[in-house]
Amino acid sequence: FSEISLGINAEGVITGGEVGVTYELTVSDGNCDKSILFEIPAQLESPTVTIFSEDEQTAICLGESIALTANGASTYLWDNDLGSSTTVIVSPTETTTYSVVGTNEFGCIDSTDIAIVVNENPSLAGIANSYFSCYGSAVTMSAGELPTGTTATWTFNDEVVATGNTYEIKPVSANNVGNYYLTITSAEGCTSILNIILVGEACGIVIPSAISP
């Protein structure tokens, strides 16, 4: 047995000593002595828990979901009532921090967290969703004033016909009226799509089919 002196701190925890060595502890009240043998166990390894987000993203657009996967332990427990799965799917409506506690096979724990930023989708407020024009005339559709870094794309018959804040159609004909789609993309990559209807009509003087004498 080792005769190295050990200490006991204010919390009653034995301090000092070496791992794997057997010690004899003797307690005396002045009349009787009581001895016990004990061994300082090896220190158990704690896990290092990490969280991996889908495609290493930490930001999504409003309305999107993202997968978060915990790693480094045997079992996990997420906050926000997400349960104990290794991978969870979250759909926050505002920037949210998610935390997970991992436990390894020794019962040792570690925790970590990740913040998922939620970016707003571009606003479509104030953008006209219909236009009227006479055949042969011109019409300019507008996305309005867009924030810096925001782009606008105009689509007709599944083809991109223009980019930019405005799109001029000249002349309007039966071949280019119908449904246009305006896609606005923010600097963060979030998109909003508006269906814009262009109505065309033959305007001008009506020529009678017959002239009476």
PDB file of N, CA and C in Angstrom, residues 101-192:
ATOM      1  N   VAL A 101     -27.042  17.968 -25.567  1.00  0.00           N
ATOM      2  CA  VAL A 101     -26.171  17.355 -24.562  1.00  0.00           C
ATOM      3  C   VAL A 101     -25.897  15.926 -25.007  1.00  0.00           C
ATOM      4  N   GLY A 102     -24.628  15.580 -25.092  1.00  0.00           N
ATOM      5  CA  GLY A 102     -24.241  14.227 -25.495  1.00  0.00           C
ATOM      6  C   GLY A 102     -23.642  13.464 -24.334  1.00  0.00           C
ATOM      7  N   THR A 103     -23.954  12.175 -24.259  1.00  0.00           N
ATOM      8  CA  THR A 103     -23.442  11.298 -23.200  1.00  0.00           C
ATOM      9  C   THR A 103     -22.713  10.124 -23.844  1.00  0.00           C
ATOM     10  N   ASN A 104     -21.486   9.825 -23.368  1.00  0.00           N
ATOM     11  CA  ASN A 104     -20.750   8.691 -23.928  1.00  0.00           C
ATOM     12  C   ASN A 104     -20.998   7.424 -23.126  1.00  0.00           C
ATOM     13  N   GLU A 105     -20.270   6.347 -23.489  1.00  0.00           N
ATOM     14  CA  GLU A 105     -20.502   5.041 -22.854  1.00  0.00           C
ATOM     15  C   GLU A 105     -20.108   5.017 -21.389  1.00  0.00           C
ATOM     16  N   PHE A 106     -19.340   5.999 -20.925  1.00  0.00           N
ATOM     17  CA  PHE A 106     -18.943   6.059 -19.519  1.00  0.00           C
ATOM     18  C   PHE A 106     -19.901   6.900 -18.673  1.00  0.00           C
ATOM     19  N   GLY A 107     -20.877   7.514 -19.334  1.00  0.00           N
ATOM     20  CA  GLY A 107     -21.790   8.388 -18.615  1.00  0.00           C
ATOM     21  C   GLY A 107     -21.305   9.818 -18.507  1.00  0.00           C
ATOM     22  N   CYS A 108     -20.178  10.115 -19.164  1.00  0.00           N
ATOM     23  CA  CYS A 108     -19.668  11.483 -19.152  1.00  0.00           C
ATOM     24  C   CYS A 108     -20.396  12.304 -20.215  1.00  0.00           C
ATOM     25  N   ILE A 109     -20.558  13.592 -19.951  1.00  0.00           N
ATOM     26  CA  ILE A 109     -21.370  14.422 -20.836  1.00  0.00           C
ATOM     27  C   ILE A 109     -20.592  15.630 -21.358  1.00  0.00           C
ATOM     28  N   ASP A 110     -21.097  16.161 -22.453  1.00  0.00           N
ATOM     29  CA  ASP A 110     -20.596  17.403 -23.014  1.00  0.00           C
ATOM     30  C   ASP A 110     -21.769  18.040 -23.749  1.00  0.00           C
ATOM     31  N   SER A 111     -21.710  19.327 -23.948  1.00  0.00           N
ATOM     32  CA  SER A 111     -22.808  20.006 -24.636  1.00  0.00           C
ATOM     33  C   SER A 111     -22.247  21.055 -25.590  1.00  0.00           C
ATOM     34  N   THR A 112     -23.057  21.397 -26.570  1.00  0.00           N
ATOM     35  CA  THR A 112     -22.688  22.446 -27.507  1.00  0.00           C
ATOM     36  C   THR A 112     -23.959  23.022 -28.099  1.00  0.00           C
ATOM     37  N   ASP A 113     -23.835  24.089 -28.872  1.00  0.00           N
ATOM     38  CA  ASP A 113     -25.019  24.699 -29.477  1.00  0.00           C
ATOM     39  C   ASP A 113     -24.664  25.289 -30.833  1.00  0.00           C
ATOM     40  N   ILE A 114     -25.696  25.628 -31.586  1.00  0.00           N
ATOM     41  CA  ILE A 114     -25.528  26.229 -32.905  1.00  0.00           C
ATOM     42  C   ILE A 114     -26.671  27.214 -33.119  1.00  0.00           C
ATOM     43  N   ALA A 115     -26.351  28.367 -33.681  1.00  0.00           N
ATOM     44  CA  ALA A 115     -27.361  29.391 -33.970  1.00  0.00           C
ATOM     45  C   ALA A 115     -27.723  29.314 -35.451  1.00  0.00           C
ATOM     46  N   ILE A 116     -29.020  29.221 -35.732  1.00  0.00           N
ATOM     47  CA  ILE A 116     -29.511  29.215 -37.105  1.00  0.00           C
ATOM     48  C   ILE A 116     -30.191  30.557 -37.364  1.00  0.00           C
ATOM     49  N   VAL A 117     -29.637  31.304 -38.312  1.00  0.00           N
ATOM     50  CA  VAL A 117     -30.157  32.621 -38.661  1.00  0.00           C
ATOM     51  C   VAL A 117     -31.272  32.458 -39.691  1.00  0.00           C
ATOM     52  N   VAL A 118     -32.382  33.157 -39.476  1.00  0.00           N
ATOM     53  CA  VAL A 118     -33.510  33.112 -40.412  1.00  0.00           C
ATOM     54  C   VAL A 118     -33.588  34.458 -41.138  1.00  0.00           C
ATOM     55  N   ASN A 119     -33.423  34.421 -42.447  1.00  0.00           N
ATOM     56  CA  ASN A 119     -33.494  35.629 -43.269  1.00  0.00           C
ATOM     57  C   ASN A 119     -34.887  35.788 -43.858  1.00  0.00           C
ATOM     58  N   GLU A 120     -35.372  37.019 -43.893  1.00  0.00           N
ATOM     59  CA  GLU A 120     -36.684  37.304 -44.445  1.00  0.00           C
ATOM     60  C   GLU A 120     -36.669  37.151 -45.963  1.00  0.00           C
ATOM     61  N   ASN A 121     -37.805  36.750 -46.531  1.00  0.00           N
ATOM     62  CA  ASN A 121     -37.960  36.718 -47.981  1.00  0.00           C
ATOM     63  C   ASN A 121     -38.259  38.122 -48.491  1.00  0.00           C
ATOM     64  N   PRO A 122     -37.869  38.427 -49.727  1.00  0.00           N
ATOM     65  CA  PRO A 122     -38.130  39.771 -50.258  1.00  0.00           C
ATOM     66  C   PRO A 122     -39.617  40.110 -50.244  1.00  0.00           C
ATOM     67  N   SER A 123     -39.911  41.365 -49.978  1.00  0.00           N
ATOM     68  CA  SER A 123     -41.303  41.816 -49.962  1.00  0.00           C
ATOM     69  C   SER A 123     -41.815  42.048 -51.382  1.00  0.00           C
ATOM     70  N   LEU A 124     -43.080  41.667 -51.617  1.00  0.00           N
ATOM     71  CA  LEU A 124     -43.736  41.903 -52.904  1.00  0.00           C
ATOM     72  C   LEU A 124     -44.771  43.021 -52.797  1.00  0.00           C
ATOM     73  N   ALA A 125     -44.794  43.667 -51.648  1.00  0.00           N
ATOM     74  CA  ALA A 125     -45.783  44.728 -51.424  1.00  0.00           C
ATOM     75  C   ALA A 125     -45.571  45.877 -52.401  1.00  0.00           C
ATOM     76  N   GLY A 126     -46.666  46.365 -52.959  1.00  0.00           N
ATOM     77  CA  GLY A 126     -46.614  47.521 -53.835  1.00  0.00           C
ATOM     78  C   GLY A 126     -46.292  47.213 -55.286  1.00  0.00           C
ATOM     79  N   ILE A 127     -46.065  45.952 -55.620  1.00  0.00           N
ATOM     80  CA  ILE A 127     -45.749  45.576 -56.999  1.00  0.00           C
ATOM     81  C   ILE A 127     -47.040  45.174 -57.704  1.00  0.00           C
ATOM     82  N   ALA A 128     -47.330  45.811 -58.843  1.00  0.00           N
ATOM     83  CA  ALA A 128     -48.567  45.519 -59.588  1.00  0.00           C
ATOM     84  C   ALA A 128     -48.539  44.089 -60.107  1.00  0.00           C
ATOM     85  N   ASN A 129     -49.686  43.430 -60.005  1.00  0.00           N
ATOM     86  CA  ASN A 129     -49.755  42.049 -60.482  1.00  0.00           C
ATOM     87  C   ASN A 129     -50.561  41.899 -61.774  1.00  0.00           C
ATOM     88  N   SER A 130     -50.926  43.018 -62.394  1.00  0.00           N
ATOM     89  CA  SER A 130     -51.614  42.942 -63.683  1.00  0.00           C
ATOM     90  C   SER A 130     -51.378  44.232 -64.466  1.00  0.00           C
ATOM     91  N   TYR A 131     -51.359  44.100 -65.800  1.00  0.00           N
ATOM     92  CA  TYR A 131     -51.178  45.235 -66.702  1.00  0.00           C
ATOM     93  C   TYR A 131     -52.129  45.055 -67.893  1.00  0.00           C
ATOM     94  N   PHE A 132     -52.506  46.181 -68.474  1.00  0.00           N
ATOM     95  CA  PHE A 132     -53.340  46.159 -69.687  1.00  0.00           C
ATOM     96  C   PHE A 132     -52.679  47.037 -70.738  1.00  0.00           C
ATOM     97  N   SER A 133     -52.728  46.581 -72.001  1.00  0.00           N
ATOM     98  CA  SER A 133     -52.160  47.366 -73.087  1.00  0.00           C
ATOM     99  C   SER A 133     -52.896  47.041 -74.381  1.00  0.00           C
ATOM    100  N   CYS A 134     -52.961  48.025 -75.248  1.00  0.00           N
ATOM    101  CA  CYS A 134     -53.493  47.796 -76.595  1.00  0.00           C
ATOM    102  C   CYS A 134     -52.419  47.104 -77.430  1.00  0.00           C
ATOM    103  N   TYR A 135     -52.842  46.236 -78.303  1.00  0.00           N
ATOM    104  CA  TYR A 135     -51.905  45.619 -79.232  1.00  0.00           C
ATOM    105  C   TYR A 135     -51.194  46.696 -80.058  1.00  0.00           C
ATOM    106  N   GLY A 136     -49.910  46.511 -80.222  1.00  0.00           N
ATOM    107  CA  GLY A 136     -49.122  47.475 -80.968  1.00  0.00           C
ATOM    108  C   GLY A 136     -48.488  48.540 -80.101  1.00  0.00           C
ATOM    109  N   SER A 137     -48.954  48.677 -78.868  1.00  0.00           N
ATOM    110  CA  SER A 137     -48.384  49.651 -77.939  1.00  0.00           C
ATOM    111  C   SER A 137     -47.284  48.996 -77.105  1.00  0.00           C
ATOM    112  N   ALA A 138     -46.730  49.777 -76.212  1.00  0.00           N
ATOM    113  CA  ALA A 138     -45.686  49.274 -75.320  1.00  0.00           C
ATOM    114  C   ALA A 138     -46.184  49.326 -73.874  1.00  0.00           C
ATOM    115  N   VAL A 139     -45.660  48.413 -73.051  1.00  0.00           N
ATOM    116  CA  VAL A 139     -45.976  48.421 -71.629  1.00  0.00           C
ATOM    117  C   VAL A 139     -44.697  48.093 -70.861  1.00  0.00           C
ATOM    118  N   THR A 140     -44.513  48.753 -69.741  1.00  0.00           N
ATOM    119  CA  THR A 140     -43.342  48.499 -68.899  1.00  0.00           C
ATOM    120  C   THR A 140     -43.801  47.985 -67.544  1.00  0.00           C
ATOM    121  N   MET A 141     -43.401  46.781 -67.237  1.00  0.00           N
ATOM    122  CA  MET A 141     -43.694  46.194 -65.933  1.00  0.00           C
ATOM    123  C   MET A 141     -42.538  46.511 -64.980  1.00  0.00           C
ATOM    124  N   SER A 142     -42.863  46.785 -63.722  1.00  0.00           N
ATOM    125  CA  SER A 142     -41.840  47.248 -62.783  1.00  0.00           C
ATOM    126  C   SER A 142     -41.872  46.460 -61.480  1.00  0.00           C
ATOM    127  N   ALA A 143     -40.673  46.195 -60.966  1.00  0.00           N
ATOM    128  CA  ALA A 143     -40.532  45.557 -59.653  1.00  0.00           C
ATOM    129  C   ALA A 143     -40.381  46.590 -58.548  1.00  0.00           C
ATOM    130  N   GLY A 144     -40.385  47.855 -58.905  1.00  0.00           N
ATOM    131  CA  GLY A 144     -40.206  48.904 -57.911  1.00  0.00           C
ATOM    132  C   GLY A 144     -38.743  49.049 -57.517  1.00  0.00           C
ATOM    133  N   GLU A 145     -38.518  49.860 -56.493  1.00  0.00           N
ATOM    134  CA  GLU A 145     -37.153  50.077 -56.008  1.00  0.00           C
ATOM    135  C   GLU A 145     -36.746  48.914 -55.122  1.00  0.00           C
ATOM    136  N   LEU A 146     -35.639  48.288 -55.457  1.00  0.00           N
ATOM    137  CA  LEU A 146     -35.186  47.113 -54.729  1.00  0.00           C
ATOM    138  C   LEU A 146     -34.002  47.444 -53.830  1.00  0.00           C
ATOM    139  N   PRO A 147     -33.875  46.766 -52.685  1.00  0.00           N
ATOM    140  CA  PRO A 147     -32.728  46.996 -51.792  1.00  0.00           C
ATOM    141  C   PRO A 147     -31.416  46.632 -52.477  1.00  0.00           C
ATOM    142  N   THR A 148     -30.341  47.166 -51.974  1.00  0.00           N
ATOM    143  CA  THR A 148     -29.016  46.861 -52.509  1.00  0.00           C
ATOM    144  C   THR A 148     -28.736  45.366 -52.416  1.00  0.00           C
ATOM    145  N   GLY A 149     -28.239  44.819 -53.516  1.00  0.00           N
ATOM    146  CA  GLY A 149     -27.916  43.392 -53.536  1.00  0.00           C
ATOM    147  C   GLY A 149     -29.065  42.507 -53.959  1.00  0.00           C
ATOM    148  N   THR A 150     -30.253  43.089 -54.143  1.00  0.00           N
ATOM    149  CA  THR A 150     -31.430  42.321 -54.552  1.00  0.00           C
ATOM    150  C   THR A 150     -31.555  42.348 -56.069  1.00  0.00           C
ATOM    151  N   THR A 151     -31.913  41.214 -56.674  1.00  0.00           N
ATOM    152  CA  THR A 151     -32.041  41.122 -58.127  1.00  0.00           C
ATOM    153  C   THR A 151     -33.467  40.726 -58.505  1.00  0.00           C
ATOM    154  N   ALA A 152     -33.841  41.059 -59.752  1.00  0.00           N
ATOM    155  CA  ALA A 152     -35.162  40.729 -60.275  1.00  0.00           C
ATOM    156  C   ALA A 152     -35.007  40.003 -61.603  1.00  0.00           C
ATOM    157  N   THR A 153     -35.775  38.924 -61.781  1.00  0.00           N
ATOM    158  CA  THR A 153     -35.741  38.138 -63.004  1.00  0.00           C
ATOM    159  C   THR A 153     -37.169  37.968 -63.519  1.00  0.00           C
ATOM    160  N   TRP A 154     -37.353  38.200 -64.824  1.00  0.00           N
ATOM    161  CA  TRP A 154     -38.672  38.106 -65.448  1.00  0.00           C
ATOM    162  C   TRP A 154     -38.721  36.863 -66.331  1.00  0.00           C
ATOM    163  N   THR A 155     -39.800  36.078 -66.152  1.00  0.00           N
ATOM    164  CA  THR A 155     -39.939  34.824 -66.890  1.00  0.00           C
ATOM    165  C   THR A 155     -41.276  34.789 -67.620  1.00  0.00           C
ATOM    166  N   PHE A 156     -41.246  34.291 -68.864  1.00  0.00           N
ATOM    167  CA  PHE A 156     -42.471  34.124 -69.654  1.00  0.00           C
ATOM    168  C   PHE A 156     -42.352  32.817 -70.426  1.00  0.00           C
ATOM    169  N   ASN A 157     -43.397  31.997 -70.334  1.00  0.00           N
ATOM    170  CA  ASN A 157     -43.383  30.678 -70.987  1.00  0.00           C
ATOM    171  C   ASN A 157     -42.151  29.861 -70.587  1.00  0.00           C
ATOM    172  N   ASP A 158     -41.830  29.899 -69.278  1.00  0.00           N
ATOM    173  CA  ASP A 158     -40.718  29.125 -68.709  1.00  0.00           C
ATOM    174  C   ASP A 158     -39.349  29.562 -69.216  1.00  0.00           C
ATOM    175  N   GLU A 159     -39.261  30.731 -69.808  1.00  0.00           N
ATOM    176  CA  GLU A 159     -37.979  31.249 -70.267  1.00  0.00           C
ATOM    177  C   GLU A 159     -37.707  32.606 -69.635  1.00  0.00           C
ATOM    178  N   VAL A 160     -36.455  32.835 -69.245  1.00  0.00           N
ATOM    179  CA  VAL A 160     -36.078  34.139 -68.709  1.00  0.00           C
ATOM    180  C   VAL A 160     -36.024  35.131 -69.861  1.00  0.00           C
ATOM    181  N   VAL A 161     -36.821  36.182 -69.748  1.00  0.00           N
ATOM    182  CA  VAL A 161     -36.881  37.175 -70.825  1.00  0.00           C
ATOM    183  C   VAL A 161     -36.178  38.469 -70.469  1.00  0.00           C
ATOM    184  N   ALA A 162     -35.892  38.676 -69.172  1.00  0.00           N
ATOM    185  CA  ALA A 162     -35.210  39.913 -68.784  1.00  0.00           C
ATOM    186  C   ALA A 162     -34.759  39.816 -67.335  1.00  0.00           C
ATOM    187  N   THR A 163     -33.805  40.661 -66.986  1.00  0.00           N
ATOM    188  CA  THR A 163     -33.394  40.844 -65.597  1.00  0.00           C
ATOM    189  C   THR A 163     -33.355  42.339 -65.327  1.00  0.00           C
ATOM    190  N   GLY A 164     -33.535  42.708 -64.087  1.00  0.00           N
ATOM    191  CA  GLY A 164     -33.529  44.118 -63.727  1.00  0.00           C
ATOM    192  C   GLY A 164     -34.863  44.547 -63.143  1.00  0.00           C
ATOM    193  N   ASN A 165     -34.907  45.787 -62.682  1.00  0.00           N
ATOM    194  CA  ASN A 165     -36.103  46.288 -62.000  1.00  0.00           C
ATOM    195  C   ASN A 165     -37.316  46.389 -62.909  1.00  0.00           C
ATOM    196  N   THR A 166     -37.090  46.639 -64.209  1.00  0.00           N
ATOM    197  CA  THR A 166     -38.212  46.828 -65.132  1.00  0.00           C
ATOM    198  C   THR A 166     -38.053  45.925 -66.353  1.00  0.00           C
ATOM    199  N   TYR A 167     -39.205  45.698 -67.022  1.00  0.00           N
ATOM    200  CA  TYR A 167     -39.197  44.933 -68.260  1.00  0.00           C
ATOM    201  C   TYR A 167     -40.189  45.585 -69.216  1.00  0.00           C
ATOM    202  N   GLU A 168     -39.675  46.060 -70.364  1.00  0.00           N
ATOM    203  CA  GLU A 168     -40.536  46.701 -71.359  1.00  0.00           C
ATOM    204  C   GLU A 168     -40.893  45.709 -72.468  1.00  0.00           C
ATOM    205  N   ILE A 169     -42.186  45.639 -72.768  1.00  0.00           N
ATOM    206  CA  ILE A 169     -42.672  44.797 -73.852  1.00  0.00           C
ATOM    207  C   ILE A 169     -43.140  45.720 -74.970  1.00  0.00           C
ATOM    208  N   LYS A 170     -42.505  45.595 -76.129  1.00  0.00           N
ATOM    209  CA  LYS A 170     -42.815  46.514 -77.225  1.00  0.00           C
ATOM    210  C   LYS A 170     -42.536  45.807 -78.551  1.00  0.00           C
ATOM    211  N   PRO A 171     -43.552  45.655 -79.386  1.00  0.00           N
ATOM    212  CA  PRO A 171     -44.951  46.009 -79.130  1.00  0.00           C
ATOM    213  C   PRO A 171     -45.689  44.854 -78.455  1.00  0.00           C
ATOM    214  N   VAL A 172     -46.783  45.165 -77.795  1.00  0.00           N
ATOM    215  CA  VAL A 172     -47.631  44.141 -77.207  1.00  0.00           C
ATOM    216  C   VAL A 172     -48.422  43.478 -78.321  1.00  0.00           C
ATOM    217  N   SER A 173     -48.453  42.147 -78.294  1.00  0.00           N
ATOM    218  CA  SER A 173     -49.193  41.405 -79.311  1.00  0.00           C
ATOM    219  C   SER A 173     -49.844  40.190 -78.668  1.00  0.00           C
ATOM    220  N   ALA A 174     -50.584  39.470 -79.464  1.00  0.00           N
ATOM    221  CA  ALA A 174     -51.238  38.263 -78.947  1.00  0.00           C
ATOM    222  C   ALA A 174     -50.218  37.209 -78.541  1.00  0.00           C
ATOM    223  N   ASN A 175     -49.000  37.336 -79.031  1.00  0.00           N
ATOM    224  CA  ASN A 175     -47.960  36.348 -78.729  1.00  0.00           C
ATOM    225  C   ASN A 175     -47.234  36.595 -77.404  1.00  0.00           C
ATOM    226  N   ASN A 176     -47.365  37.789 -76.837  1.00  0.00           N
ATOM    227  CA  ASN A 176     -46.625  38.055 -75.600  1.00  0.00           C
ATOM    228  C   ASN A 176     -47.511  38.519 -74.448  1.00  0.00           C
ATOM    229  N   VAL A 177     -48.801  38.268 -74.538  1.00  0.00           N
ATOM    230  CA  VAL A 177     -49.674  38.525 -73.395  1.00  0.00           C
ATOM    231  C   VAL A 177     -49.848  37.226 -72.607  1.00  0.00           C
ATOM    232  N   GLY A 178     -50.264  37.347 -71.357  1.00  0.00           N
ATOM    233  CA  GLY A 178     -50.463  36.156 -70.525  1.00  0.00           C
ATOM    234  C   GLY A 178     -49.773  36.293 -69.179  1.00  0.00           C
ATOM    235  N   ASN A 179     -49.266  35.189 -68.694  1.00  0.00           N
ATOM    236  CA  ASN A 179     -48.701  35.123 -67.349  1.00  0.00           C
ATOM    237  C   ASN A 179     -47.180  35.299 -67.364  1.00  0.00           C
ATOM    238  N   TYR A 180     -46.744  36.324 -66.667  1.00  0.00           N
ATOM    239  CA  TYR A 180     -45.318  36.553 -66.431  1.00  0.00           C
ATOM    240  C   TYR A 180     -45.035  36.251 -64.957  1.00  0.00           C
ATOM    241  N   TYR A 181     -43.799  35.859 -64.688  1.00  0.00           N
ATOM    242  CA  TYR A 181     -43.410  35.578 -63.304  1.00  0.00           C
ATOM    243  C   TYR A 181     -42.181  36.416 -62.956  1.00  0.00           C
ATOM    244  N   LEU A 182     -42.331  37.181 -61.886  1.00  0.00           N
ATOM    245  CA  LEU A 182     -41.244  38.018 -61.393  1.00  0.00           C
ATOM    246  C   LEU A 182     -40.630  37.335 -60.176  1.00  0.00           C
ATOM    247  N   THR A 183     -39.348  37.014 -60.279  1.00  0.00           N
ATOM    248  CA  THR A 183     -38.626  36.390 -59.160  1.00  0.00           C
ATOM    249  C   THR A 183     -37.654  37.406 -58.581  1.00  0.00           C
ATOM    250  N   ILE A 184     -37.846  37.729 -57.305  1.00  0.00           N
ATOM    251  CA  ILE A 184     -36.958  38.670 -56.615  1.00  0.00           C
ATOM    252  C   ILE A 184     -36.087  37.876 -55.652  1.00  0.00           C
ATOM    253  N   THR A 185     -34.772  38.063 -55.757  1.00  0.00           N
ATOM    254  CA  THR A 185     -33.818  37.336 -54.923  1.00  0.00           C
ATOM    255  C   THR A 185     -33.031  38.321 -54.074  1.00  0.00           C
ATOM    256  N   SER A 186     -33.037  38.104 -52.768  1.00  0.00           N
ATOM    257  CA  SER A 186     -32.336  39.010 -51.852  1.00  0.00           C
ATOM    258  C   SER A 186     -30.839  38.727 -51.858  1.00  0.00           C
ATOM    259  N   ALA A 187     -30.091  39.602 -51.204  1.00  0.00           N
ATOM    260  CA  ALA A 187     -28.636  39.427 -51.100  1.00  0.00           C
ATOM    261  C   ALA A 187     -28.284  38.146 -50.352  1.00  0.00           C
ATOM    262  N   GLU A 188     -29.202  37.668 -49.493  1.00  0.00           N
ATOM    263  CA  GLU A 188     -28.963  36.439 -48.737  1.00  0.00           C
ATOM    264  C   GLU A 188     -29.386  35.192 -49.503  1.00  0.00           C
ATOM    265  N   GLY A 189     -29.938  35.383 -50.722  1.00  0.00           N
ATOM    266  CA  GLY A 189     -30.344  34.237 -51.532  1.00  0.00           C
ATOM    267  C   GLY A 189     -31.778  33.798 -51.336  1.00  0.00           C
ATOM    268  N   CYS A 190     -32.565  34.569 -50.612  1.00  0.00           N
ATOM    269  CA  CYS A 190     -33.977  34.234 -50.410  1.00  0.00           C
ATOM    270  C   CYS A 190     -34.805  34.797 -51.568  1.00  0.00           C
ATOM    271  N   THR A 191     -35.844  34.068 -51.969  1.00  0.00           N
ATOM    272  CA  THR A 191     -36.618  34.471 -53.141  1.00  0.00           C
ATOM    273  C   THR A 191     -38.101  34.590 -52.838  1.00  0.00           C
ATOM    274  N   SER A 192     -38.749  35.479 -53.597  1.00  0.00           N
ATOM    275  CA  SER A 192     -40.209  35.601 -53.616  1.00  0.00           C
ATOM    276  C   SER A 192     -40.620  35.689 -55.079  1.00  0.00           C
TER     277      SER A 192
END
